[in-house]
Every structure is written in C-alpha cells, then in structure tokens.
CSV table of C-alpha atoms and ligand atoms in Angstrom, one decimal:
chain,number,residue,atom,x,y,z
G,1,UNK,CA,58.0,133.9,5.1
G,2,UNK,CA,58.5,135.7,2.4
G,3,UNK,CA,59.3,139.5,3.3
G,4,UNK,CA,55.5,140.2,1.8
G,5,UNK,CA,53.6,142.2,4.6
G,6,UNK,CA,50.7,140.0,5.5
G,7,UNK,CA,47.5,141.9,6.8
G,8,UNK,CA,45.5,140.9,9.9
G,9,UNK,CA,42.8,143.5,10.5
G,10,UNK,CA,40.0,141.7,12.3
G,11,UNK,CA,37.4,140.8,9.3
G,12,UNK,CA,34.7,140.2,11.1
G,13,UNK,CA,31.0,140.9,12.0
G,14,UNK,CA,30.7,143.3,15.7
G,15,UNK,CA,29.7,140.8,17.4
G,16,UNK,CA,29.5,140.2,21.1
G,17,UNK,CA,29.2,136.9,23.0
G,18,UNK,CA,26.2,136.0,24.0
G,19,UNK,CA,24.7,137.9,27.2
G,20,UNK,CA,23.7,134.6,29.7
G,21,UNK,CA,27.1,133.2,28.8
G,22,UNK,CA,28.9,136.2,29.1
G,23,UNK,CA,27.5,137.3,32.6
G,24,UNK,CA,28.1,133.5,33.7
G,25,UNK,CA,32.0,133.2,32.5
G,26,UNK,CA,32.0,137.0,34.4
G,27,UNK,CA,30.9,136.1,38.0
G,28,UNK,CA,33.2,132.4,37.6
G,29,UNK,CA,36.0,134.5,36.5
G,30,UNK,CA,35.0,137.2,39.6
G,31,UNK,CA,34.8,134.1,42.0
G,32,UNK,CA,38.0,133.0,41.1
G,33,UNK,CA,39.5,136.0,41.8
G,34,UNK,CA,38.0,135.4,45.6
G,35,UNK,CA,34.8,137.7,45.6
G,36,UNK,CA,31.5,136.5,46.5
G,37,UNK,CA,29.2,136.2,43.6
G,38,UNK,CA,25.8,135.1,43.7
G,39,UNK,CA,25.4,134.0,40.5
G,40,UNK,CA,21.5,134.9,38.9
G,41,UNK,CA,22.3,135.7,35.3
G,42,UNK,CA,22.6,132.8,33.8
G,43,UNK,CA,19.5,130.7,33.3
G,44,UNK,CA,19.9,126.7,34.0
G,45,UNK,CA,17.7,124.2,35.7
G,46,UNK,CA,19.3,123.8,39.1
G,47,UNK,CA,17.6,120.1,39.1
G,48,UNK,CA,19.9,116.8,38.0
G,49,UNK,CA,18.7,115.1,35.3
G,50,UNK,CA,16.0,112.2,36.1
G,51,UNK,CA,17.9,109.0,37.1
G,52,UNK,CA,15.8,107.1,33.9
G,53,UNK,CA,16.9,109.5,31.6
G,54,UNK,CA,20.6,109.3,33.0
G,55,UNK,CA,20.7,105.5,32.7
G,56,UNK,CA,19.3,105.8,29.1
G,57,UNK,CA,22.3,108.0,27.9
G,58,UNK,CA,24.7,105.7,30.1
G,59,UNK,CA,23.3,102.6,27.8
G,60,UNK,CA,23.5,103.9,24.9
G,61,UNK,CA,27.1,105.7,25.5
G,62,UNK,CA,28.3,103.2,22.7
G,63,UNK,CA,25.9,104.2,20.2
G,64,UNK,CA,28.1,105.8,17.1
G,65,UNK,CA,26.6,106.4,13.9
G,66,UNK,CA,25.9,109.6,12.1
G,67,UNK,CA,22.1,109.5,12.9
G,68,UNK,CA,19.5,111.0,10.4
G,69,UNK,CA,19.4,114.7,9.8
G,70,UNK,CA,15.6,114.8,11.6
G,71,UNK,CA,16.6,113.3,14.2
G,72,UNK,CA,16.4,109.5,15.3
G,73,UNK,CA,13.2,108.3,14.1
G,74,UNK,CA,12.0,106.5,17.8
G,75,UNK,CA,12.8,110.2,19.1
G,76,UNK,CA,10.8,112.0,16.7
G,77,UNK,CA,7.7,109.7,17.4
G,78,UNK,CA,8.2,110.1,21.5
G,79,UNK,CA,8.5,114.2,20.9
G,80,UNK,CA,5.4,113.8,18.8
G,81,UNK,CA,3.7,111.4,20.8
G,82,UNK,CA,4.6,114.6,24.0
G,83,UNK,CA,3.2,117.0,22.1
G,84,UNK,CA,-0.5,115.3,21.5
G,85,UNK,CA,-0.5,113.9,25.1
G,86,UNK,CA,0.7,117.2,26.8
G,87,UNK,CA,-0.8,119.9,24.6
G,88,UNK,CA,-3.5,117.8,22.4
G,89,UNK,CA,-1.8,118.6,19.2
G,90,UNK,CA,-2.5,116.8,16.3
G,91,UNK,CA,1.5,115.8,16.0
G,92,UNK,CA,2.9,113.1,14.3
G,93,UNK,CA,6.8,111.9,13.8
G,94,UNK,CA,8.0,113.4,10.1
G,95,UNK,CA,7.2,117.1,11.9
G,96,UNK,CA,9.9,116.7,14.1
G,97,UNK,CA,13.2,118.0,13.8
G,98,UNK,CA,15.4,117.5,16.4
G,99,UNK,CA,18.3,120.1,17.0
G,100,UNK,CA,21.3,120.3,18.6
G,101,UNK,CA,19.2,123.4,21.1
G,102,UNK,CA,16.4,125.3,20.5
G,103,UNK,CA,18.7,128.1,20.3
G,104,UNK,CA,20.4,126.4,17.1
G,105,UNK,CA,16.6,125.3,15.4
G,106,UNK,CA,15.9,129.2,15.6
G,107,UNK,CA,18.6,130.8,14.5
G,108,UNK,CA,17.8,127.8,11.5
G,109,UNK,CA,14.8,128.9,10.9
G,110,UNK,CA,15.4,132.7,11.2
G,111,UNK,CA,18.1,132.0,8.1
G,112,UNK,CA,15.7,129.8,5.9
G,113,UNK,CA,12.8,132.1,6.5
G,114,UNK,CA,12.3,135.4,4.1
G,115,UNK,CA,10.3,137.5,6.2
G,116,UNK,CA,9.8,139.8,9.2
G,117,UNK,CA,10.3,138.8,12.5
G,118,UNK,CA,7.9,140.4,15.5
G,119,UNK,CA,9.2,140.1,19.2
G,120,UNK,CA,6.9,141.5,21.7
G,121,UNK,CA,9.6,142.4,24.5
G,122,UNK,CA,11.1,141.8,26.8
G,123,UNK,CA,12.1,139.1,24.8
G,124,UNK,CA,14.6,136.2,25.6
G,125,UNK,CA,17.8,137.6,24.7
G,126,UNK,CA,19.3,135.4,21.5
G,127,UNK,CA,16.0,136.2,19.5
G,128,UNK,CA,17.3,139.3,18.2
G,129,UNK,CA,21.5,139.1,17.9
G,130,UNK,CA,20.2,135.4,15.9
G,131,UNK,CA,18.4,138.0,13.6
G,132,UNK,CA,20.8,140.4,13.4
G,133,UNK,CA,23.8,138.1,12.7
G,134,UNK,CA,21.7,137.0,9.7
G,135,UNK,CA,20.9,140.4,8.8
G,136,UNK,CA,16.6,139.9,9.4
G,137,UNK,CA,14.8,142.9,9.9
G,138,UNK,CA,13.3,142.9,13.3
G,139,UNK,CA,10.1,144.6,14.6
G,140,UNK,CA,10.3,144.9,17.9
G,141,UNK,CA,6.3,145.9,20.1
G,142,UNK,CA,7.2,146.9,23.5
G,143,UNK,CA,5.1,145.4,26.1
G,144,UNK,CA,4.4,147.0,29.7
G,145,UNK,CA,4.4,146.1,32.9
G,146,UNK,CA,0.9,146.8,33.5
G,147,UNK,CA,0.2,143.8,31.0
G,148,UNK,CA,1.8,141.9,32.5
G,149,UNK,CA,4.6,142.2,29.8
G,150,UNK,CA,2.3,139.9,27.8
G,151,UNK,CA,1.3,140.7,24.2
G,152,UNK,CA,-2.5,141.4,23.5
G,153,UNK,CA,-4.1,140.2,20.5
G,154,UNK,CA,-5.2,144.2,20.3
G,155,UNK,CA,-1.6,145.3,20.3
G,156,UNK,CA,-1.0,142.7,18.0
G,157,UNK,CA,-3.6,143.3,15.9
G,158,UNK,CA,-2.9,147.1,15.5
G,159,UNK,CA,1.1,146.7,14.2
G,160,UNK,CA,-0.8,144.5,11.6
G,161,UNK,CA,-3.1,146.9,10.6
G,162,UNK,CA,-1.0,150.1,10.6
G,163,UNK,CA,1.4,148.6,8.4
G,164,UNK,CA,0.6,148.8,4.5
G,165,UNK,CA,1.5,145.7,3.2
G,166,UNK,CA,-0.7,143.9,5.9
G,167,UNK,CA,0.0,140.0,4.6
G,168,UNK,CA,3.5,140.1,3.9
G,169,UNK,CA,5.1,137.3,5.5
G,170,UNK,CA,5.8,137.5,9.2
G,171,UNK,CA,7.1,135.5,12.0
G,172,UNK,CA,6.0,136.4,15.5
G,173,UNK,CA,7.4,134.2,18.1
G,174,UNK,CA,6.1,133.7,21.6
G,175,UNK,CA,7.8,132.8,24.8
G,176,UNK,CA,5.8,131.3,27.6
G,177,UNK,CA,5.6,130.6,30.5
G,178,UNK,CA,8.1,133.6,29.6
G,179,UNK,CA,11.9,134.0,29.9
G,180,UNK,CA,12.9,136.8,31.4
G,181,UNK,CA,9.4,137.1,32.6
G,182,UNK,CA,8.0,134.0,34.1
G,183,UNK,CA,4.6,135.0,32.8
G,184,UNK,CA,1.9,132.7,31.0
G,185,UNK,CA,-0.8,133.4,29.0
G,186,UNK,CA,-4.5,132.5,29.8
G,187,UNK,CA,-6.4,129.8,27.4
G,188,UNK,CA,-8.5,133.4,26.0
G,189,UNK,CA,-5.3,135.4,25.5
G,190,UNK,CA,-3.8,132.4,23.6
G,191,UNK,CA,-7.4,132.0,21.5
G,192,UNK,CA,-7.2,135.5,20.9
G,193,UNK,CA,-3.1,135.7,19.8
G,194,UNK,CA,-4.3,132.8,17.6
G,195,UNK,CA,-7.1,134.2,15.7
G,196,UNK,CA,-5.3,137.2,14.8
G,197,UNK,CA,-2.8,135.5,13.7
G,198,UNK,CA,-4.7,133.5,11.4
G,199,UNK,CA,-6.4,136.1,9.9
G,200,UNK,CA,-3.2,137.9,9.1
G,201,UNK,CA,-1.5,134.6,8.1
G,202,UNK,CA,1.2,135.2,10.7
G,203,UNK,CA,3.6,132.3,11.7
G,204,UNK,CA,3.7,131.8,15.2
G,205,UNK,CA,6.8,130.1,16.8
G,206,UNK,CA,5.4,129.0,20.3
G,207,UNK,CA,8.6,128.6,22.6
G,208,UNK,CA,7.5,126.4,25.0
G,209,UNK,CA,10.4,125.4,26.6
G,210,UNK,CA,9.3,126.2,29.7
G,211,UNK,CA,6.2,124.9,29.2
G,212,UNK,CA,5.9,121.5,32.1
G,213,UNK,CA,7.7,124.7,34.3
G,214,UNK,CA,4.8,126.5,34.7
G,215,UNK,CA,4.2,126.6,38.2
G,216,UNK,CA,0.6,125.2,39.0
G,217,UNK,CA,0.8,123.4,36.3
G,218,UNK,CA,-1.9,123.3,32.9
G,219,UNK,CA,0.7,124.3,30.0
G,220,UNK,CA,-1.6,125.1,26.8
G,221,UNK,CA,0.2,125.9,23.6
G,222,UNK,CA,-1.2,128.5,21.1
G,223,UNK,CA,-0.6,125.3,18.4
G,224,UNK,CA,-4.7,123.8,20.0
G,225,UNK,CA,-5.8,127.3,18.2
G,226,UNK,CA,-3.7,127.9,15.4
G,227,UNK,CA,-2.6,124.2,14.3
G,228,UNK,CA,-1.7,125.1,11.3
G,229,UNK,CA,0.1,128.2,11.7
G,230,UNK,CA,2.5,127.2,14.8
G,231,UNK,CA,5.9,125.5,15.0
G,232,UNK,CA,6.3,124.2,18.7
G,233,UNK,CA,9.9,124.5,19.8
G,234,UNK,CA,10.9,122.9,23.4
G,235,UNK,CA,14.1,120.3,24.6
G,236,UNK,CA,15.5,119.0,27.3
G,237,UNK,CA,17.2,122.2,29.0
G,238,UNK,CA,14.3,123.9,31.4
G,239,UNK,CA,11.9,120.8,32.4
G,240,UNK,CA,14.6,118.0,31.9
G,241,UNK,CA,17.3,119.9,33.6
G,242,UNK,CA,20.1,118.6,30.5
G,243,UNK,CA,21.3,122.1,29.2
G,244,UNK,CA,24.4,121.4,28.4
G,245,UNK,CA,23.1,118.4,26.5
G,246,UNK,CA,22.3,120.1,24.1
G,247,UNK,CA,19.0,118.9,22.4
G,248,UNK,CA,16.1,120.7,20.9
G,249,UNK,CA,12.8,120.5,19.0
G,250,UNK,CA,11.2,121.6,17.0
G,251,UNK,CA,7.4,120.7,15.8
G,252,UNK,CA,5.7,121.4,12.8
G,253,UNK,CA,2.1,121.1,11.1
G,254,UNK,CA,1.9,119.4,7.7
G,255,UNK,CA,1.4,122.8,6.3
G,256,UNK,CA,4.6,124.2,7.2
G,257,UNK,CA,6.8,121.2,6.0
G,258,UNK,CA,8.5,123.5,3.8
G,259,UNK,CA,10.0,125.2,6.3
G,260,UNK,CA,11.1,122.1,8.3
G,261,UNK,CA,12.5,120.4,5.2
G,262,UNK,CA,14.5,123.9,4.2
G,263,UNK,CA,16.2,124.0,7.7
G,264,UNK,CA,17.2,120.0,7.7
G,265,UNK,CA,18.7,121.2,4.3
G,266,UNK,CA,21.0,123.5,6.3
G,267,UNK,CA,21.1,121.1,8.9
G,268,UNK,CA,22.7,118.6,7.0
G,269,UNK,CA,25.2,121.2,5.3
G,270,UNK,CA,26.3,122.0,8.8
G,271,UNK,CA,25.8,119.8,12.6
G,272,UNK,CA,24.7,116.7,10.2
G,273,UNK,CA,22.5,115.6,13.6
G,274,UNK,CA,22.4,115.8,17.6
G,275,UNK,CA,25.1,113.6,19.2
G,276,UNK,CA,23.6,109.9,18.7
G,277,UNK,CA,23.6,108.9,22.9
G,278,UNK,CA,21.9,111.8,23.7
G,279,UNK,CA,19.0,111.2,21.2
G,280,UNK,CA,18.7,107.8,22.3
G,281,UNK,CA,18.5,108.9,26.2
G,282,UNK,CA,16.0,111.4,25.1
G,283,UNK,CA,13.3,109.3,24.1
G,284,UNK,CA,12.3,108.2,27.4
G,285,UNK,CA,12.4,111.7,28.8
G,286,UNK,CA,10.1,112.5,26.3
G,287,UNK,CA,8.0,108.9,26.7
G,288,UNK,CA,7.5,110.4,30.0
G,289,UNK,CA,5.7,108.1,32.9
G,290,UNK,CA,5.5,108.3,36.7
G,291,UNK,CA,9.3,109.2,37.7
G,292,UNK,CA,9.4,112.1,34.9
G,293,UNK,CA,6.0,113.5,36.1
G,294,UNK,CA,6.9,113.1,40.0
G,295,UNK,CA,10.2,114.8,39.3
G,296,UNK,CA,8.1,117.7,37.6
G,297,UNK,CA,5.6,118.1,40.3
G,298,UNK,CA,8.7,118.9,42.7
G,299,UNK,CA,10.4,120.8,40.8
G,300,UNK,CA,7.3,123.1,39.9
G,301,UNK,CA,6.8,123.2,43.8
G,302,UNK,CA,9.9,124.2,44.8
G,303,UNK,CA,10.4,126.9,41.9
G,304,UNK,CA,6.5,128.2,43.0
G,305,UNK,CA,8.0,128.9,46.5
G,306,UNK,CA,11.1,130.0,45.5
G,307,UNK,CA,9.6,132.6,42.7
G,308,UNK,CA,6.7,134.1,44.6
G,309,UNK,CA,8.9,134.4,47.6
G,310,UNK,CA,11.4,135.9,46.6
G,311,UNK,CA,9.0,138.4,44.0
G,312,UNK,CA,7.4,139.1,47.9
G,313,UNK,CA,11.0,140.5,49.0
G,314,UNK,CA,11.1,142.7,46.2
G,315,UNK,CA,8.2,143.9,46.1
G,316,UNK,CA,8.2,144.8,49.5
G,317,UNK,CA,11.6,146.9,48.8
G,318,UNK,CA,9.3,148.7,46.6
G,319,UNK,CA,10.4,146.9,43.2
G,320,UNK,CA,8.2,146.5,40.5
G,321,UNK,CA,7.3,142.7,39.8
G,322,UNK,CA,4.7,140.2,38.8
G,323,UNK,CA,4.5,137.1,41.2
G,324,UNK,CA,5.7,134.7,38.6
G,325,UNK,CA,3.6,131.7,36.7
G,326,UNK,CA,6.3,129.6,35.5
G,327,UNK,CA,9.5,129.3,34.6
G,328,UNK,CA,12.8,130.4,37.1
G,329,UNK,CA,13.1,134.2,36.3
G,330,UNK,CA,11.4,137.5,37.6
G,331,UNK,CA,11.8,141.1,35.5
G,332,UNK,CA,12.3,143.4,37.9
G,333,UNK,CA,11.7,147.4,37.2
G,334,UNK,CA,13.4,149.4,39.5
G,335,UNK,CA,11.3,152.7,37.8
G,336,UNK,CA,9.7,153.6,41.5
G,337,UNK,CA,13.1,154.6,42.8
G,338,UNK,CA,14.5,156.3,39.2
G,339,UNK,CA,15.3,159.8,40.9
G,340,UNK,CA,17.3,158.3,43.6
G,341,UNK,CA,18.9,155.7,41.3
G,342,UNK,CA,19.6,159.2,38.8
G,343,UNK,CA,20.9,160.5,42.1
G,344,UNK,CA,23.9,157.9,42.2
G,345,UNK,CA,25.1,158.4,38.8
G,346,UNK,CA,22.3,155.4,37.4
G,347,UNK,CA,20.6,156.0,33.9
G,348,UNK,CA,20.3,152.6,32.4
G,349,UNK,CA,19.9,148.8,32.7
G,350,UNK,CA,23.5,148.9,32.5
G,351,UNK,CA,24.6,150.8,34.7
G,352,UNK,CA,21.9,149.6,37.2
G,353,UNK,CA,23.4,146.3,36.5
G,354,UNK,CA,27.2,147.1,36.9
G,355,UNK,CA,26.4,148.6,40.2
G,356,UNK,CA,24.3,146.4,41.8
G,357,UNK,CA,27.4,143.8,41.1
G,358,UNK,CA,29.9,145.6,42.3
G,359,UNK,CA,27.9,146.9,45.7
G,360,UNK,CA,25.9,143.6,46.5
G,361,UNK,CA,27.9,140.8,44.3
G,362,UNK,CA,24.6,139.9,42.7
G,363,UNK,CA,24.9,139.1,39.0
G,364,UNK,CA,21.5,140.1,37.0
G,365,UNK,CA,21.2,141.3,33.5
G,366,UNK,CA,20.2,144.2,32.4
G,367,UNK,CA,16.7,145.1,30.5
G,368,UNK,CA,18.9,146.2,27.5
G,369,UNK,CA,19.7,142.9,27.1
G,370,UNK,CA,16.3,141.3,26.7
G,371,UNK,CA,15.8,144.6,23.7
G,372,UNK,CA,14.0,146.7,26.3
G,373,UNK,CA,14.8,150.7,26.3
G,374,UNK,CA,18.1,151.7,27.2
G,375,UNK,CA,17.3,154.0,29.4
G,376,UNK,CA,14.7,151.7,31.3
G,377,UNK,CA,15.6,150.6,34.8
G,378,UNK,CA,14.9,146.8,34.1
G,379,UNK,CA,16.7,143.7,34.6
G,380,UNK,CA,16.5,140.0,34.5
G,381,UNK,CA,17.3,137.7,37.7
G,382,UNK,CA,17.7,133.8,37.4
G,383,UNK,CA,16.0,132.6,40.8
G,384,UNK,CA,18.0,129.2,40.8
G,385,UNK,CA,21.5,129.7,42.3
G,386,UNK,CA,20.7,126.5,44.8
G,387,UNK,CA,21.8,123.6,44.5
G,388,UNK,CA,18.7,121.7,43.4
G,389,UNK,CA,19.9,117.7,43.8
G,390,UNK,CA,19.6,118.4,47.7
G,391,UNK,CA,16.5,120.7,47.2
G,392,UNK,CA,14.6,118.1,45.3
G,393,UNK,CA,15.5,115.1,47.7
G,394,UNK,CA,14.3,117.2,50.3
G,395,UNK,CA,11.2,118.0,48.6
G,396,UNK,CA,10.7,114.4,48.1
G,397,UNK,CA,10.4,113.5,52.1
G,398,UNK,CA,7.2,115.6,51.7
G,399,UNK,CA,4.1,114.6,50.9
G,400,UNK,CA,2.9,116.2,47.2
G,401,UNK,CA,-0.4,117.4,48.3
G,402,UNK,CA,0.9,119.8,50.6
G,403,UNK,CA,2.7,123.1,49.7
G,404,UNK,CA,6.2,123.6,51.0
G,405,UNK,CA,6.4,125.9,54.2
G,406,UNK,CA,8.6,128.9,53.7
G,407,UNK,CA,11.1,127.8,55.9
G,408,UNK,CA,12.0,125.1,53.2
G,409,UNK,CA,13.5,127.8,51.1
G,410,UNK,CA,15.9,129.1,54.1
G,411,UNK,CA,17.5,125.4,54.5
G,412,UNK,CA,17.6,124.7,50.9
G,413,UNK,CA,18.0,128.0,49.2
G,414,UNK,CA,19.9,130.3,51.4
G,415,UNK,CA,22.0,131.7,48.8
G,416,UNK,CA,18.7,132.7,46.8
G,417,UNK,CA,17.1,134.4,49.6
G,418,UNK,CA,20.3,135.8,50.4
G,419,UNK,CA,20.6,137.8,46.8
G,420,UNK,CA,17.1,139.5,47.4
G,421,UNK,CA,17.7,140.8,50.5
G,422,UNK,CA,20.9,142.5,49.3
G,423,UNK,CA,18.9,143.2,46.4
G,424,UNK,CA,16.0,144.5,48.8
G,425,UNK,CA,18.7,146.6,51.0
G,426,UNK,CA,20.8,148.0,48.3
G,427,UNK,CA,17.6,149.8,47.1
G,428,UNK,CA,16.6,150.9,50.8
G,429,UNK,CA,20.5,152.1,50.9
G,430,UNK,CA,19.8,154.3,47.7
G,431,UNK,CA,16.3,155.8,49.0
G,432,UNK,CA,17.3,156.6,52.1
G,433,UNK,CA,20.5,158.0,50.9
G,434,UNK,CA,18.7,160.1,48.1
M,501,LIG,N1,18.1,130.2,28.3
M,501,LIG,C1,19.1,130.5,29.3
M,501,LIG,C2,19.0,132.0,29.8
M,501,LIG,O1,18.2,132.7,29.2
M,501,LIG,C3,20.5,130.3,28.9
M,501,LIG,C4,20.8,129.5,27.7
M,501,LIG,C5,21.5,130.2,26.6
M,501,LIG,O2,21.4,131.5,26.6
M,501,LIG,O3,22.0,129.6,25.8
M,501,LIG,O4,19.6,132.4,30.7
C-alpha cells in the first residue's frame, strides 16, 4: 500500500436480484432456519427430465469443443424441424439461435434492438428490469382481469393509433400460455394480435415456452399469422423440465435475420455458445417421438388437475382468478376483500405478500413484481411445490384417456393443496376479523 487513500463507493447500477430467485434463496434461507415454507414463488417444472433426453446428455458428457455461436447445427435443424411439426411454421435451421436461456436471448435482443418495447401486463417479471438495465424505454398497457389479462387486438390497436409517430419501430412481446397468468389465447385473438401487428409493422416476440404446457393441449403460435413479423422463443425449462440446464431458443423468419445475426454478434463477444453436452442432449428432446409426447400428456394432466383445483379453492375463499389454460401459475387478485385487507395495515402487493408469508409460510410474489400497480392487491403463485418424479409415475399406472380423480392431487400433492387452504383461511381470518 502506498498510504494513498483508495476509494470504494459502490459504482454501480440500483439493481436488485432477480424476483423468482430472490423469493426462492428467501424461503431456502427461511427453511433452514427451521420454519415451514411452502415454497410457490419460484417457477420450475416439478417433472424430471425424460429418461431419453437424460441418456443423451450422459453420452455426450465427453463432448468438448467450443461449439458454433448459433448453436450446434443438428440442434438448430431438430428446433426448426419442432417448430414446423408443432406449430406449422415455415422454419428452417440458419433461424435458429440457440441461447444459454430464453432469459439470456431476450435480454440479447432487447440490447441489439433500437426501439420501443410494449408489455401488456402482468408481464413475466425479467421483461422489464432486462429493459431497464439496458436503459430501453418501456410502454407498459395494463390488462384486466375481466379480459382475462389477455391483450386485445383493440387495445392494441388504440396505443398504436394514439401515438404520433405510429410506425416507429416497436417490439411487443407476448407470453402464452401466460406466466404469471396461465392464460392462452384463442386461434381469433391470435389472428387478430397478428393483423394489427402487421399493419403497424410491429415485431412480435411470441414466448412460447410454455407452449406443449397448455393444459388440453392445441398450442398455436401467433408466428402461423404473422410469419414474417415473429421471433419464436421457447427451451427446455417448462415442457422439458431442464431449467437449470440452461438452454434456449430462439426462431426467426428470413426477414428478421438481421436481428438474429446482430445478437450472435454479441453472442460471440460474450457466452461464445451453450455448454456443448447439453446441446447435443437437446436434439432428441426437440426430435421429439412417443416417450417425449407420453411424458407431455401426463404432465399436462396432472398440472390441469392441479391448476383448476386449486383456482376452485380460491375462488371459493372469494379470490379473484381465472381457471387456468396452461402453464403452472394462477394470478390471484385479492381486490374483493381490499377494505378488510386495508383494515390490517395491507395496501400493496407487497405488503399483501410479506404478510401472507409470515402468517401462513406460503411464499407468492407480489403483483408489483410482474409491473402491475403498486397499490393493486395481486400476486403470482407457482402451483408446483410437489414432487413431480412420484406424481408422474403415479400418473403413469393410469390409463391416458381418463382424467385423474381429485383424490390423486391429495396423495401426490399435499403440500399444494395444503398452501391454498392456508391461502383460503388466512383470507376468511381477515373477513371475519374485519
Ligand atoms: N420462469 C420462472 C419464473 O417465472 C423462473 C426462471 C427465472 O426467473 O429465471 O418463476
């Protein structure tokens, strides 16, 4: 040392870590100090990965080389080859790029892309810090509950048409079957979204991760209307149960090359390419074929009962919420009870959030964190705190062309049902109390 005095002030951006990881290292940290947690903020297939994809990755653990920024080029084609068998897309190999996430891909293509950004909330909750950390400007257009927090080709239509510069450029980017929501859109809406879209030369970025989630069944991507307008992002986190794998994709027309070739530019400056194994063990996920299809069909039955049951217990506790299409998360509104929340010293998501921990040790997140309204009374729950190896081996003793009985869910996913009674009986506790 030389005597100088050295400064240290903290030089950097106000950032905070991401919500879903930050709510998850919470209720570990508040399980390890002994308290029961029941853990519904942080959003993760339950489900192993399939035993062929598994194999793959074990098979290719030797695999070693820097692979190519795009991705490896028999993974590209399987994605593309996905794409045009599950959502008759016109796809083809050199409009894949393959990211470590489709969390990383976005936040790619929010830095390469000059333009506006339009998230209809509630909105999955890295959309808008990726923006902000990049220093986009963000439109946000509030949906409601009474459509189905879904955005309307009216609604989308009339932020276009208000605004003076109507063709500047502009990225909208859709989420469905929807995180935090679990809702879908219907063939129309998606015809609709894409035609106004088209005629105001909007980008659409169709997050379809969830997409072989949706509950019933009969994904359709926005990209069948608006080919060449619409970068399909999905991966193996949701419907391959691999999250902390780590791989994402993203699927482009010819027309919007430039924007693929401009994020593997900053690709290459900065992850080079997706972990070599895992690429190779994704290409028969994405191949697909009888034991990745049977494995989807129980784990969309099993996440149908478990969503619209426990949206039933809710509901009944005089919650708002939408019995859900797909995916493993329900957006709850507790507005119905606001005076008697007020009454207990509740405002805000926030607060509404903090409390319900503390009283019931169920971990949700708030609305605030998905860019609703401060002062709304909305949160997020994560339906999938059971342990989903057993759930799915029971679910494979039973015949597929029956629906599971509702006393599956209290063998397999006690814990679940658990969390929305306490959920249901907190809110009775606050009513009655009022
Ligand atoms: N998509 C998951 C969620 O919303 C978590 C993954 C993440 O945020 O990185 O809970």
């Amino acid at each position: 040392m030389n005597g100088k005095h050295v400064s240290l002030n903290m030089n950097v951006r106000g950032l905070k870590p991401s919500a879903t990881l930050a709510i998850n290292e919470r209720s570990n940290a508040l399980r390890r100090e002994g308290k029961t947690v029941y853990k519904l903020g942080l959003g993760q297939s339950p489900f192993p990965v399939p035993e062929c994809v598994v194999n793959a990755l074990r098979h290719h653990a030797h695999e070693k080389d820097y692979l190519p920024v795009k991705g490896l080029p028999e993974l590209r084609e399987a994605v593309a080859d996905f794409h045009r068998r599950k959502d008759h897309i016109n796809a083809s190999a050199d409009g894949v790029l393959i990211g470590p996430g489709s969390k990383e891909l976005m936040f790619l293509l929010q830095l390469v892309y000059y333009g506006e950004i339009l998230l209809p909330t509630p909105c999955w909750v890295s959309y808008g810090p990726q923006a902000k950390i990049i220093g986009r400007n963000v439109h946000l257009i509030h949906t409601t509950y009474e459509e189905r927090w879904r955005i309307s080709s009216a609604r989308l239509r009339s932020y276009l048409e208000k605004e003076n510069d109507t063709f500047r450029p502009r990225l909208l980017i859709l989420n469905y079957p929807g995180n935090p929501d679990g809702e879908s859109y219907t063939m129309e809406e998606l015809q609709e979204l894409a035609e106004t879209a088209r005629e105001y030369e909007v980008i659409l970025l169709s997050d379809e991760i969830y997409g072989q989630l949706k509950h019933r069944g009969g994904h359709f991507s926005v990209g069948r209307f608006y080919p060449e307008g619409t970068i399909i992002s999905s991966g193996l986190s949701k419907w391959c149960g691999a999250g902390g794998w780590r791989l994402g994709t993203f699927t482009f027309p010819k027309s919007l090359f430039w924007l693929l070739d401009a994020m593997a530019a900053v690709a290459s400056e900065t992850f080079t390419s997706v972990s070599a194994p895992i690429q190779y063990a994704a290409v028969p996920a994405f191949r697909g074929g009888p034991e990745i299809e049977t494995y989807l069909s129980h784990a969309r039955r099993i996440l149908r009962l478990t969503g619209n049951r426990c949206a039933d217990i809710l509901k009944e506790a005089g919650i708002r919420v939408h019995s859900p299409d797909g995916a493993f998360y329900l957006f709850i509104d507790f507005e119905p009870m606001r005076d008697q929340l007020k009454a207990r010293g509740i405002h805000d998501s926030r607060e509404l959030c903090e409390r319900l921990l503390l009283d019931t040790g169920v971990a949700i997140l708030p609305g605030a964190d998905f860019e609703r309204p401060a002062d709304e009374l909305s949160a997020r729950l994560a339906y999938v705190n059971f342990d989903g190896a057993e759930a799915l081996a029971a679910s494979r003793e039973i015949s597929l062309d029956q629906d599971l009985l509702d006393s599956f869910l209290d063998v397999h996913c006690p814990d679940t049902l658990e969390a929305m009674e306490r959920i249901a009986a907190w809110v009775k506790r606050s009513t009655e109390n009022a």
